[in-house]
């Protein structure tokens, strides 16, 4: 055969399209990760100001006018209220202006929500204090574990759960076809996915918690989060495979890995990300799960209802789509079999006569 013929047989049009799709995913991966993480800087970080008398408004206005708008300051009634707001994750930091009228202030930070944000805040407020001939000390009200460098363990745990979710769904597709033949088989796949999610969620929580001591907090809480995260990602992948075939695996990678991971607030928390990634992060499984994992580990399980609802929505909608698409595939096949010259008629024609 000529080389052109060999090439035509070796690289089919379908294979060529899949290669082009892989190239597109590669370029999107580079664009998303470099775009989100190449120049982190604080933007509209929520900071409370506690000051004696009417000084709070003055300090708040000064912080609001900082170049680049790194802070989103607001007045807090008391130190106790500011501390509660931090533990509830309503704010990221709190400036306690010297109550005695002196020049020694305190900034409350929470490294459990990400070491990069804490360092950025310390840098900003050190500069502000220096420009006003004041001094500032720092107090960590929700410190990251000594074995959780930069508060990244929760993010890496979530990444592992997400990888397990879409890999398990992809293996089911490779071994038995991307599109389940009927609703029962789709339900079986979802059942397998749920069992895998429960087991992998538990093992991930145990490894990150008791085994490595990387994350404090409730192992049961992390187990539940892991099971929900793995199932949500796996169900999403099954749904996309049911709709688009093997291309659905690539679409799942696009949503979870390319869009979800850099916007999850892992390496750099949300206020350190550019606007686009800051906006999409909380709505995607990696971002929602990372927020909950950090809340369980460092913030007494506060402020997790919204992110858990996000994960639940992904799981429920994806499961419903998986079942609906499988039922439609079965109906389409049944209709084709019953048409004149369809599969049933062809099988009958090939059956030997008695």
CSV table of N, CA, C and O in Angstrom, one decimal, residues 5-118:
chain,number,residue,atom,x,y,z
A,5,UNK,N,-2.3,5.7,1.6
A,5,UNK,CA,-3.3,4.7,2.0
A,5,UNK,C,-3.1,4.2,3.4
A,5,UNK,O,-4.0,4.0,4.2
A,6,UNK,N,-1.8,4.0,3.7
A,6,UNK,CA,-1.5,3.5,5.1
A,6,UNK,C,-1.9,4.6,6.1
A,6,UNK,O,-2.5,4.3,7.2
A,7,UNK,N,-1.6,5.9,5.8
A,7,UNK,CA,-2.0,6.9,6.7
A,7,UNK,C,-3.5,7.0,6.8
A,7,UNK,O,-4.0,7.2,8.0
A,8,UNK,N,-4.2,6.9,5.7
A,8,UNK,CA,-5.7,6.9,5.8
A,8,UNK,C,-6.3,5.9,6.6
A,8,UNK,O,-7.2,6.1,7.4
A,9,UNK,N,-5.7,4.7,6.6
A,9,UNK,CA,-6.2,3.5,7.4
A,9,UNK,C,-5.8,3.7,8.8
A,9,UNK,O,-6.5,3.3,9.7
A,10,UNK,N,-4.6,4.2,9.1
A,10,UNK,CA,-4.1,4.4,10.4
A,10,UNK,C,-4.8,5.5,11.2
A,10,UNK,O,-5.0,5.4,12.4
A,11,UNK,N,-5.0,6.6,10.5
A,11,UNK,CA,-5.7,7.7,11.2
A,11,UNK,C,-7.0,8.0,10.5
A,11,UNK,O,-7.1,8.7,9.5
A,12,UNK,N,-8.0,7.5,11.1
A,12,UNK,CA,-9.4,7.6,10.5
A,12,UNK,C,-9.9,9.1,10.8
A,12,UNK,O,-9.3,9.8,11.7
A,13,UNK,N,-10.9,9.5,10.1
A,13,UNK,CA,-11.4,10.9,10.4
A,13,UNK,C,-11.8,11.0,11.8
A,13,UNK,O,-11.6,12.1,12.4
A,14,UNK,N,-12.4,9.9,12.4
A,14,UNK,CA,-12.8,10.0,13.8
A,14,UNK,C,-11.6,10.2,14.7
A,14,UNK,O,-11.7,11.0,15.7
A,15,UNK,N,-10.5,9.4,14.4
A,15,UNK,CA,-9.3,9.5,15.2
A,15,UNK,C,-8.7,10.9,15.1
A,15,UNK,O,-8.3,11.5,16.1
A,16,UNK,N,-8.8,11.5,13.9
A,16,UNK,CA,-8.2,12.8,13.7
A,16,UNK,C,-9.0,13.9,14.5
A,16,UNK,O,-8.4,14.8,15.1
A,17,UNK,N,-10.3,13.7,14.5
A,17,UNK,CA,-11.2,14.7,15.3
A,17,UNK,C,-10.9,14.5,16.8
A,17,UNK,O,-10.8,15.6,17.5
A,18,UNK,N,-10.7,13.3,17.3
A,18,UNK,CA,-10.4,13.1,18.7
A,18,UNK,C,-9.0,13.7,19.0
A,18,UNK,O,-8.8,14.3,20.1
A,19,UNK,N,-8.0,13.6,18.1
A,19,UNK,CA,-6.7,14.2,18.3
A,19,UNK,C,-6.8,15.7,18.4
A,19,UNK,O,-6.2,16.4,19.3
A,20,UNK,N,-7.6,16.3,17.5
A,20,UNK,CA,-7.8,17.7,17.5
A,20,UNK,C,-8.5,18.1,18.8
A,20,UNK,O,-8.2,19.2,19.4
A,21,UNK,N,-9.4,17.3,19.3
A,21,UNK,CA,-10.1,17.6,20.6
A,21,UNK,C,-9.1,17.5,21.7
A,21,UNK,O,-9.1,18.4,22.7
A,22,UNK,N,-8.1,16.6,21.7
A,22,UNK,CA,-7.1,16.5,22.7
A,22,UNK,C,-6.2,17.7,22.7
A,22,UNK,O,-5.8,18.2,23.8
A,23,UNK,N,-5.9,18.2,21.5
A,23,UNK,CA,-5.1,19.4,21.4
A,23,UNK,C,-5.8,20.6,22.0
A,23,UNK,O,-5.2,21.4,22.7
A,24,UNK,N,-7.1,20.7,21.7
A,24,UNK,CA,-7.9,21.8,22.2
A,24,UNK,C,-7.9,21.7,23.8
A,24,UNK,O,-7.8,22.8,24.4
A,25,UNK,N,-8.1,20.5,24.3
A,25,UNK,CA,-8.1,20.4,25.8
A,25,UNK,C,-6.7,20.8,26.4
A,25,UNK,O,-6.6,21.5,27.4
A,26,UNK,N,-5.7,20.4,25.7
A,26,UNK,CA,-4.3,20.8,26.1
A,26,UNK,C,-4.1,22.3,26.2
A,26,UNK,O,-3.6,22.8,27.2
A,27,UNK,N,-4.5,22.9,25.1
A,27,UNK,CA,-4.4,24.4,25.1
A,27,UNK,C,-5.3,25.1,26.1
A,27,UNK,O,-4.8,26.1,26.7
A,28,UNK,N,-6.5,24.6,26.3
A,28,UNK,CA,-7.3,25.1,27.3
A,28,UNK,C,-6.8,24.9,28.7
A,28,UNK,O,-6.9,25.8,29.6
A,29,UNK,N,-6.2,23.8,28.9
A,29,UNK,CA,-5.5,23.5,30.2
A,29,UNK,C,-4.4,24.5,30.5
A,29,UNK,O,-4.4,25.1,31.6
A,30,UNK,N,-3.6,24.7,29.5
A,30,UNK,CA,-2.5,25.7,29.7
A,30,UNK,C,-3.1,27.1,29.9
A,30,UNK,O,-2.6,27.8,30.9
A,31,UNK,N,-4.1,27.5,29.1
A,31,UNK,CA,-4.7,28.8,29.3
A,31,UNK,C,-5.3,29.0,30.6
A,31,UNK,O,-5.1,30.0,31.3
A,32,UNK,N,-6.0,28.0,31.1
A,32,UNK,CA,-6.8,28.1,32.4
A,32,UNK,C,-5.8,28.2,33.5
A,32,UNK,O,-5.9,29.0,34.4
A,33,UNK,N,-4.9,27.3,33.6
A,33,UNK,CA,-4.0,27.2,34.8
A,33,UNK,C,-3.0,28.4,34.8
A,33,UNK,O,-2.8,29.1,35.8
A,34,UNK,N,-2.4,28.8,33.6
A,34,UNK,CA,-1.5,29.9,33.6
A,34,UNK,C,-2.3,31.2,33.8
A,34,UNK,O,-1.9,32.1,34.6
A,35,UNK,N,-3.5,31.3,33.2
A,35,UNK,CA,-4.3,32.5,33.4
A,35,UNK,C,-4.8,32.7,34.8
A,35,UNK,O,-4.8,33.9,35.3
A,36,UNK,N,-5.1,31.6,35.5
A,36,UNK,CA,-5.6,31.8,36.9
A,36,UNK,C,-4.5,32.0,37.9
A,36,UNK,O,-4.7,32.7,38.9
A,37,UNK,N,-3.3,31.4,37.6
A,37,UNK,CA,-2.3,31.3,38.7
A,37,UNK,C,-1.0,32.0,38.4
A,37,UNK,O,-0.2,32.1,39.3
A,38,UNK,N,-0.9,32.7,37.3
A,38,UNK,CA,0.4,33.3,37.0
A,38,UNK,C,0.7,34.6,37.7
A,38,UNK,O,1.9,34.9,37.9
A,39,UNK,N,-0.3,35.3,38.2
A,39,UNK,CA,-0.1,36.6,38.8
A,39,UNK,C,-1.1,36.7,40.0
A,39,UNK,O,-2.0,37.6,39.9
A,40,UNK,N,-1.0,36.0,41.0
A,40,UNK,CA,-2.0,36.1,42.1
A,40,UNK,C,-1.8,37.4,42.9
A,40,UNK,O,-0.7,37.8,43.2
A,41,UNK,N,-2.9,38.1,43.1
A,41,UNK,CA,-2.9,39.3,44.0
A,41,UNK,C,-4.3,39.4,44.6
A,41,UNK,O,-5.3,39.1,44.0
A,42,UNK,N,-4.3,40.0,45.8
A,42,UNK,CA,-5.6,40.1,46.5
A,42,UNK,C,-6.5,41.1,45.8
A,42,UNK,O,-6.1,42.2,45.4
A,43,UNK,N,-7.8,40.7,45.8
A,43,UNK,CA,-8.8,41.6,45.2
A,43,UNK,C,-10.1,41.5,46.0
A,43,UNK,O,-10.6,40.4,46.2
A,44,UNK,N,-10.4,42.6,46.6
A,44,UNK,CA,-11.7,42.7,47.4
A,44,UNK,C,-11.7,41.6,48.5
A,44,UNK,O,-12.8,41.0,48.7
A,45,UNK,N,-10.6,41.5,49.2
A,45,UNK,CA,-10.6,40.6,50.4
A,45,UNK,C,-11.5,41.2,51.5
A,45,UNK,O,-11.3,42.4,51.8
A,46,UNK,N,-12.4,40.4,52.0
A,46,UNK,CA,-13.3,40.9,53.0
A,46,UNK,C,-12.6,41.1,54.4
A,46,UNK,O,-12.2,40.1,55.0
A,47,UNK,N,-12.5,42.3,54.8
A,47,UNK,CA,-11.8,42.6,56.0
A,47,UNK,C,-12.7,43.5,56.9
A,47,UNK,O,-13.3,44.5,56.5
A,48,UNK,N,-12.9,43.1,58.2
A,48,UNK,CA,-13.6,43.9,59.1
A,48,UNK,C,-12.7,44.8,59.9
A,48,UNK,O,-11.5,44.5,60.1
A,49,UNK,N,-13.2,46.0,60.3
A,49,UNK,CA,-12.4,47.0,61.0
A,49,UNK,C,-13.1,47.2,62.3
A,49,UNK,O,-14.3,47.6,62.4
A,50,UNK,N,-12.4,47.1,63.4
A,50,UNK,CA,-12.9,47.3,64.8
A,50,UNK,C,-12.0,48.5,65.3
A,50,UNK,O,-10.8,48.3,65.5
A,51,UNK,N,-12.6,49.6,65.7
A,51,UNK,CA,-11.8,50.7,66.1
A,51,UNK,C,-12.7,51.5,67.2
A,51,UNK,O,-13.9,51.5,67.1
A,52,UNK,N,-12.0,52.2,68.1
A,52,UNK,CA,-12.7,52.9,69.2
A,52,UNK,C,-13.4,54.2,68.6
A,52,UNK,O,-12.9,54.8,67.6
A,53,UNK,N,-14.5,54.6,69.2
A,53,UNK,CA,-15.2,55.8,68.8
A,53,UNK,C,-15.6,55.7,67.4
A,53,UNK,O,-16.1,54.7,66.9
A,54,UNK,N,-15.4,56.8,66.7
A,54,UNK,CA,-15.8,56.9,65.3
A,54,UNK,C,-14.6,56.6,64.3
A,54,UNK,O,-14.7,56.9,63.1
A,55,UNK,N,-13.5,56.1,64.8
A,55,UNK,CA,-12.3,55.9,64.0
A,55,UNK,C,-12.5,54.8,63.0
A,55,UNK,O,-11.8,54.7,62.0
A,56,UNK,N,-13.5,53.9,63.2
A,56,UNK,CA,-13.6,52.7,62.3
A,56,UNK,C,-13.9,53.2,60.9
A,56,UNK,O,-13.4,52.7,59.9
A,57,UNK,N,-14.8,54.2,60.8
A,57,UNK,CA,-15.2,54.7,59.4
A,57,UNK,C,-14.0,55.3,58.7
A,57,UNK,O,-13.8,55.1,57.5
A,58,UNK,N,-13.2,56.0,59.5
A,58,UNK,CA,-12.0,56.6,58.9
A,58,UNK,C,-11.0,55.6,58.4
A,58,UNK,O,-10.5,55.6,57.2
A,59,UNK,N,-10.7,54.5,59.2
A,59,UNK,CA,-9.8,53.5,58.8
A,59,UNK,C,-10.4,52.7,57.6
A,59,UNK,O,-9.7,52.3,56.7
A,60,UNK,N,-11.7,52.4,57.6
A,60,UNK,CA,-12.4,51.7,56.5
A,60,UNK,C,-12.2,52.4,55.2
A,60,UNK,O,-11.9,51.8,54.2
A,61,UNK,N,-12.4,53.7,55.2
A,61,UNK,CA,-12.3,54.5,54.0
A,61,UNK,C,-10.9,54.5,53.5
A,61,UNK,O,-10.7,54.5,52.3
A,62,UNK,N,-9.9,54.6,54.4
A,62,UNK,CA,-8.5,54.5,53.9
A,62,UNK,C,-8.2,53.2,53.3
A,62,UNK,O,-7.5,53.2,52.2
A,63,UNK,N,-8.7,52.1,53.8
A,63,UNK,CA,-8.4,50.8,53.3
A,63,UNK,C,-9.1,50.6,51.9
A,63,UNK,O,-8.6,50.0,51.0
A,64,UNK,N,-10.3,51.2,51.8
A,64,UNK,CA,-11.1,51.1,50.6
A,64,UNK,C,-10.4,51.8,49.4
A,64,UNK,O,-10.6,51.4,48.2
A,65,UNK,N,-9.6,52.8,49.7
A,65,UNK,CA,-8.9,53.6,48.7
A,65,UNK,C,-7.5,53.1,48.3
A,65,UNK,O,-6.9,53.8,47.5
A,66,UNK,N,-7.1,52.0,48.8
A,66,UNK,CA,-5.8,51.4,48.4
A,66,UNK,C,-5.7,51.1,46.9
A,66,UNK,O,-6.7,50.7,46.3
A,67,UNK,N,-4.6,51.4,46.3
A,67,UNK,CA,-4.5,51.1,44.9
A,67,UNK,C,-4.7,49.6,44.5
A,67,UNK,O,-4.3,48.7,45.2
A,68,UNK,N,-5.5,49.4,43.4
A,68,UNK,CA,-5.8,48.1,43.0
A,68,UNK,C,-7.0,47.4,43.7
A,68,UNK,O,-7.3,46.2,43.5
A,69,UNK,N,-7.6,48.1,44.7
A,69,UNK,CA,-8.7,47.5,45.5
A,69,UNK,C,-8.4,46.2,46.0
A,69,UNK,O,-9.2,45.2,45.8
A,70,UNK,N,-7.3,46.0,46.8
A,70,UNK,CA,-7.1,44.7,47.4
A,70,UNK,C,-8.0,44.3,48.5
A,70,UNK,O,-8.2,43.1,48.7
A,71,UNK,N,-8.7,45.2,49.1
A,71,UNK,CA,-9.5,45.0,50.2
A,71,UNK,C,-11.0,45.4,50.0
A,71,UNK,O,-11.2,46.4,49.3
A,72,UNK,N,-11.9,44.7,50.7
A,72,UNK,CA,-13.3,45.1,50.7
A,72,UNK,C,-13.6,45.3,52.2
A,72,UNK,O,-14.2,44.4,52.8
A,73,UNK,N,-13.3,46.4,52.8
A,73,UNK,CA,-13.4,46.6,54.2
A,73,UNK,C,-14.9,47.0,54.6
A,73,UNK,O,-15.6,47.5,53.9
A,74,UNK,N,-15.2,46.6,55.8
A,74,UNK,CA,-16.5,47.0,56.4
A,74,UNK,C,-16.3,47.1,57.9
A,74,UNK,O,-15.4,46.5,58.5
A,75,UNK,N,-17.1,47.9,58.6
A,75,UNK,CA,-17.0,48.2,60.0
A,75,UNK,C,-17.7,47.0,60.8
A,75,UNK,O,-18.7,46.5,60.4
A,76,UNK,N,-17.0,46.6,61.9
A,76,UNK,CA,-17.6,45.6,62.8
A,76,UNK,C,-17.8,46.2,64.1
A,76,UNK,O,-17.0,47.1,64.6
A,77,UNK,N,-18.8,45.7,64.8
A,77,UNK,CA,-19.2,46.3,66.1
A,77,UNK,C,-18.2,46.0,67.2
A,77,UNK,O,-18.0,46.9,68.1
A,78,UNK,N,-17.6,44.9,67.2
A,78,UNK,CA,-16.7,44.5,68.3
A,78,UNK,C,-15.7,43.4,67.8
A,78,UNK,O,-15.9,42.8,66.8
A,79,UNK,N,-14.7,43.3,68.7
A,79,UNK,CA,-13.7,42.2,68.4
A,79,UNK,C,-14.3,40.8,68.4
A,79,UNK,O,-14.1,40.0,67.5
A,80,UNK,N,-15.2,40.6,69.3
A,80,UNK,CA,-15.9,39.3,69.4
A,80,UNK,C,-16.7,39.0,68.2
A,80,UNK,O,-16.7,37.9,67.6
A,81,UNK,N,-17.4,40.1,67.7
A,81,UNK,CA,-18.2,39.9,66.5
A,81,UNK,C,-17.3,39.6,65.3
A,81,UNK,O,-17.7,38.8,64.4
A,82,UNK,N,-16.2,40.3,65.2
A,82,UNK,CA,-15.3,40.0,64.1
A,82,UNK,C,-14.7,38.6,64.1
A,82,UNK,O,-14.6,38.0,63.1
A,83,UNK,N,-14.4,38.1,65.3
A,83,UNK,CA,-13.8,36.8,65.4
A,83,UNK,C,-14.9,35.8,65.0
A,83,UNK,O,-14.6,34.8,64.3
A,84,UNK,N,-16.2,36.0,65.4
A,84,UNK,CA,-17.2,35.1,65.1
A,84,UNK,C,-17.4,35.1,63.5
A,84,UNK,O,-17.6,34.0,62.9
A,85,UNK,N,-17.4,36.3,62.9
A,85,UNK,CA,-17.5,36.4,61.5
A,85,UNK,C,-16.4,35.6,60.7
A,85,UNK,O,-16.6,35.0,59.7
A,86,UNK,N,-15.2,35.6,61.3
A,86,UNK,CA,-14.1,34.9,60.7
A,86,UNK,C,-14.3,33.4,60.8
A,86,UNK,O,-14.1,32.7,59.8
A,87,UNK,N,-14.7,32.9,61.9
A,87,UNK,CA,-14.9,31.5,62.1
A,87,UNK,C,-16.2,31.0,61.3
A,87,UNK,O,-16.2,29.9,60.9
A,88,UNK,N,-17.1,31.9,61.0
A,88,UNK,CA,-18.2,31.6,60.1
A,88,UNK,C,-17.9,31.8,58.7
A,88,UNK,O,-18.8,31.6,57.8
A,89,UNK,N,-16.7,32.3,58.4
A,89,UNK,CA,-16.2,32.5,57.0
A,89,UNK,C,-17.0,33.6,56.3
A,89,UNK,O,-17.0,33.5,55.1
A,90,UNK,N,-17.5,34.5,57.0
A,90,UNK,CA,-18.2,35.7,56.4
A,90,UNK,C,-17.1,36.7,56.0
A,90,UNK,O,-17.4,37.5,55.1
A,91,UNK,N,-16.0,36.8,56.7
A,91,UNK,CA,-14.9,37.7,56.3
A,91,UNK,C,-13.6,36.9,56.4
A,91,UNK,O,-13.5,35.8,56.9
A,92,UNK,N,-12.6,37.5,55.8
A,92,UNK,CA,-11.3,36.8,55.7
A,92,UNK,C,-10.3,37.3,56.7
A,92,UNK,O,-9.3,36.5,57.0
A,93,UNK,N,-10.5,38.5,57.2
A,93,UNK,CA,-9.5,39.0,58.2
A,93,UNK,C,-10.2,40.1,59.0
A,93,UNK,O,-11.3,40.6,58.6
A,94,UNK,N,-9.6,40.6,60.0
A,94,UNK,CA,-10.1,41.7,60.8
A,94,UNK,C,-9.0,42.5,61.4
A,94,UNK,O,-8.1,42.0,62.0
A,95,UNK,N,-9.1,43.8,61.2
A,95,UNK,CA,-8.2,44.8,61.8
A,95,UNK,C,-8.7,45.3,63.1
A,95,UNK,O,-9.7,46.0,63.1
A,96,UNK,N,-7.9,45.1,64.1
A,96,UNK,CA,-8.3,45.6,65.5
A,96,UNK,C,-7.4,46.8,65.7
A,96,UNK,O,-6.2,46.7,66.0
A,97,UNK,N,-8.0,48.0,65.6
A,97,UNK,CA,-7.2,49.2,65.8
A,97,UNK,C,-7.0,49.4,67.3
A,97,UNK,O,-7.9,49.1,68.1
A,98,UNK,N,-5.8,49.9,67.7
A,98,UNK,CA,-5.5,50.0,69.1
A,98,UNK,C,-6.6,50.7,69.9
A,98,UNK,O,-6.9,51.9,69.7
A,99,UNK,N,-7.2,50.0,70.8
A,99,UNK,CA,-8.3,50.6,71.6
A,99,UNK,C,-7.9,51.7,72.5
A,99,UNK,O,-8.8,52.4,73.0
A,100,UNK,N,-6.6,51.8,72.8
A,100,UNK,CA,-6.2,52.8,73.7
A,100,UNK,C,-5.7,54.1,73.0
A,100,UNK,O,-5.2,55.0,73.7
A,101,UNK,N,-6.0,54.1,71.7
A,101,UNK,CA,-5.6,55.3,71.0
A,101,UNK,C,-4.2,55.4,70.6
A,101,UNK,O,-3.7,56.4,70.1
A,102,UNK,N,-3.4,54.3,70.8
A,102,UNK,CA,-2.1,54.2,70.4
A,102,UNK,C,-1.9,53.9,68.9
A,102,UNK,O,-2.8,54.0,68.1
A,103,UNK,N,-0.7,53.4,68.5
A,103,UNK,CA,-0.4,53.2,67.1
A,103,UNK,C,-0.1,51.7,66.9
A,103,UNK,O,0.4,51.3,65.8
A,104,UNK,N,-0.4,50.8,67.9
A,104,UNK,CA,-0.2,49.4,67.7
A,104,UNK,C,-1.5,48.6,67.5
A,104,UNK,O,-2.3,48.5,68.3
A,105,UNK,N,-1.6,48.1,66.2
A,105,UNK,CA,-2.8,47.5,65.8
A,105,UNK,C,-2.6,46.0,65.7
A,105,UNK,O,-1.4,45.5,65.7
A,106,UNK,N,-3.7,45.2,65.6
A,106,UNK,CA,-3.6,43.7,65.4
A,106,UNK,C,-4.5,43.3,64.2
A,106,UNK,O,-5.6,43.8,64.0
A,107,UNK,N,-3.9,42.5,63.4
A,107,UNK,CA,-4.7,41.9,62.2
A,107,UNK,C,-5.0,40.5,62.5
A,107,UNK,O,-4.0,39.6,62.7
A,108,UNK,N,-6.2,40.1,62.6
A,108,UNK,CA,-6.6,38.7,62.7
A,108,UNK,C,-6.7,38.1,61.4
A,108,UNK,O,-7.3,38.6,60.4
A,109,UNK,N,-6.0,36.9,61.2
A,109,UNK,CA,-5.9,36.2,59.9
A,109,UNK,C,-6.3,34.8,60.2
A,109,UNK,O,-6.5,34.3,61.4
A,110,UNK,N,-6.5,34.0,59.1
A,110,UNK,CA,-6.9,32.6,59.3
A,110,UNK,C,-6.1,31.8,58.2
A,110,UNK,O,-6.6,31.7,57.1
A,111,UNK,N,-5.0,31.3,58.5
A,111,UNK,CA,-4.2,30.5,57.6
A,111,UNK,C,-4.8,29.2,57.1
A,111,UNK,O,-4.4,28.7,56.1
A,112,UNK,N,-5.8,28.8,57.8
A,112,UNK,CA,-6.5,27.6,57.4
A,112,UNK,C,-7.2,27.7,56.1
A,112,UNK,O,-7.5,26.7,55.4
A,113,UNK,N,-7.5,29.0,55.7
A,113,UNK,CA,-8.2,29.2,54.4
A,113,UNK,C,-7.2,29.4,53.3
A,113,UNK,O,-7.6,29.6,52.1
A,114,UNK,N,-5.9,29.3,53.6
A,114,UNK,CA,-4.9,29.3,52.5
A,114,UNK,C,-3.7,30.2,52.9
A,114,UNK,O,-3.9,31.4,53.2
A,115,UNK,N,-2.5,29.7,52.9
A,115,UNK,CA,-1.4,30.4,53.4
A,115,UNK,C,-1.0,31.6,52.4
A,115,UNK,O,-0.5,32.6,52.9
A,116,UNK,N,-1.3,31.4,51.1
A,116,UNK,CA,-1.0,32.5,50.2
A,116,UNK,C,-1.8,33.8,50.5
A,116,UNK,O,-1.3,34.9,50.4
A,117,UNK,N,-3.1,33.6,50.9
A,117,UNK,CA,-3.9,34.8,51.2
A,117,UNK,C,-3.4,35.4,52.5
A,117,UNK,O,-3.4,36.7,52.6
A,118,UNK,N,-3.0,34.6,53.5
A,118,UNK,CA,-2.6,35.2,54.7
A,118,UNK,C,-1.3,36.0,54.5
A,118,UNK,O,-1.2,37.1,55.0
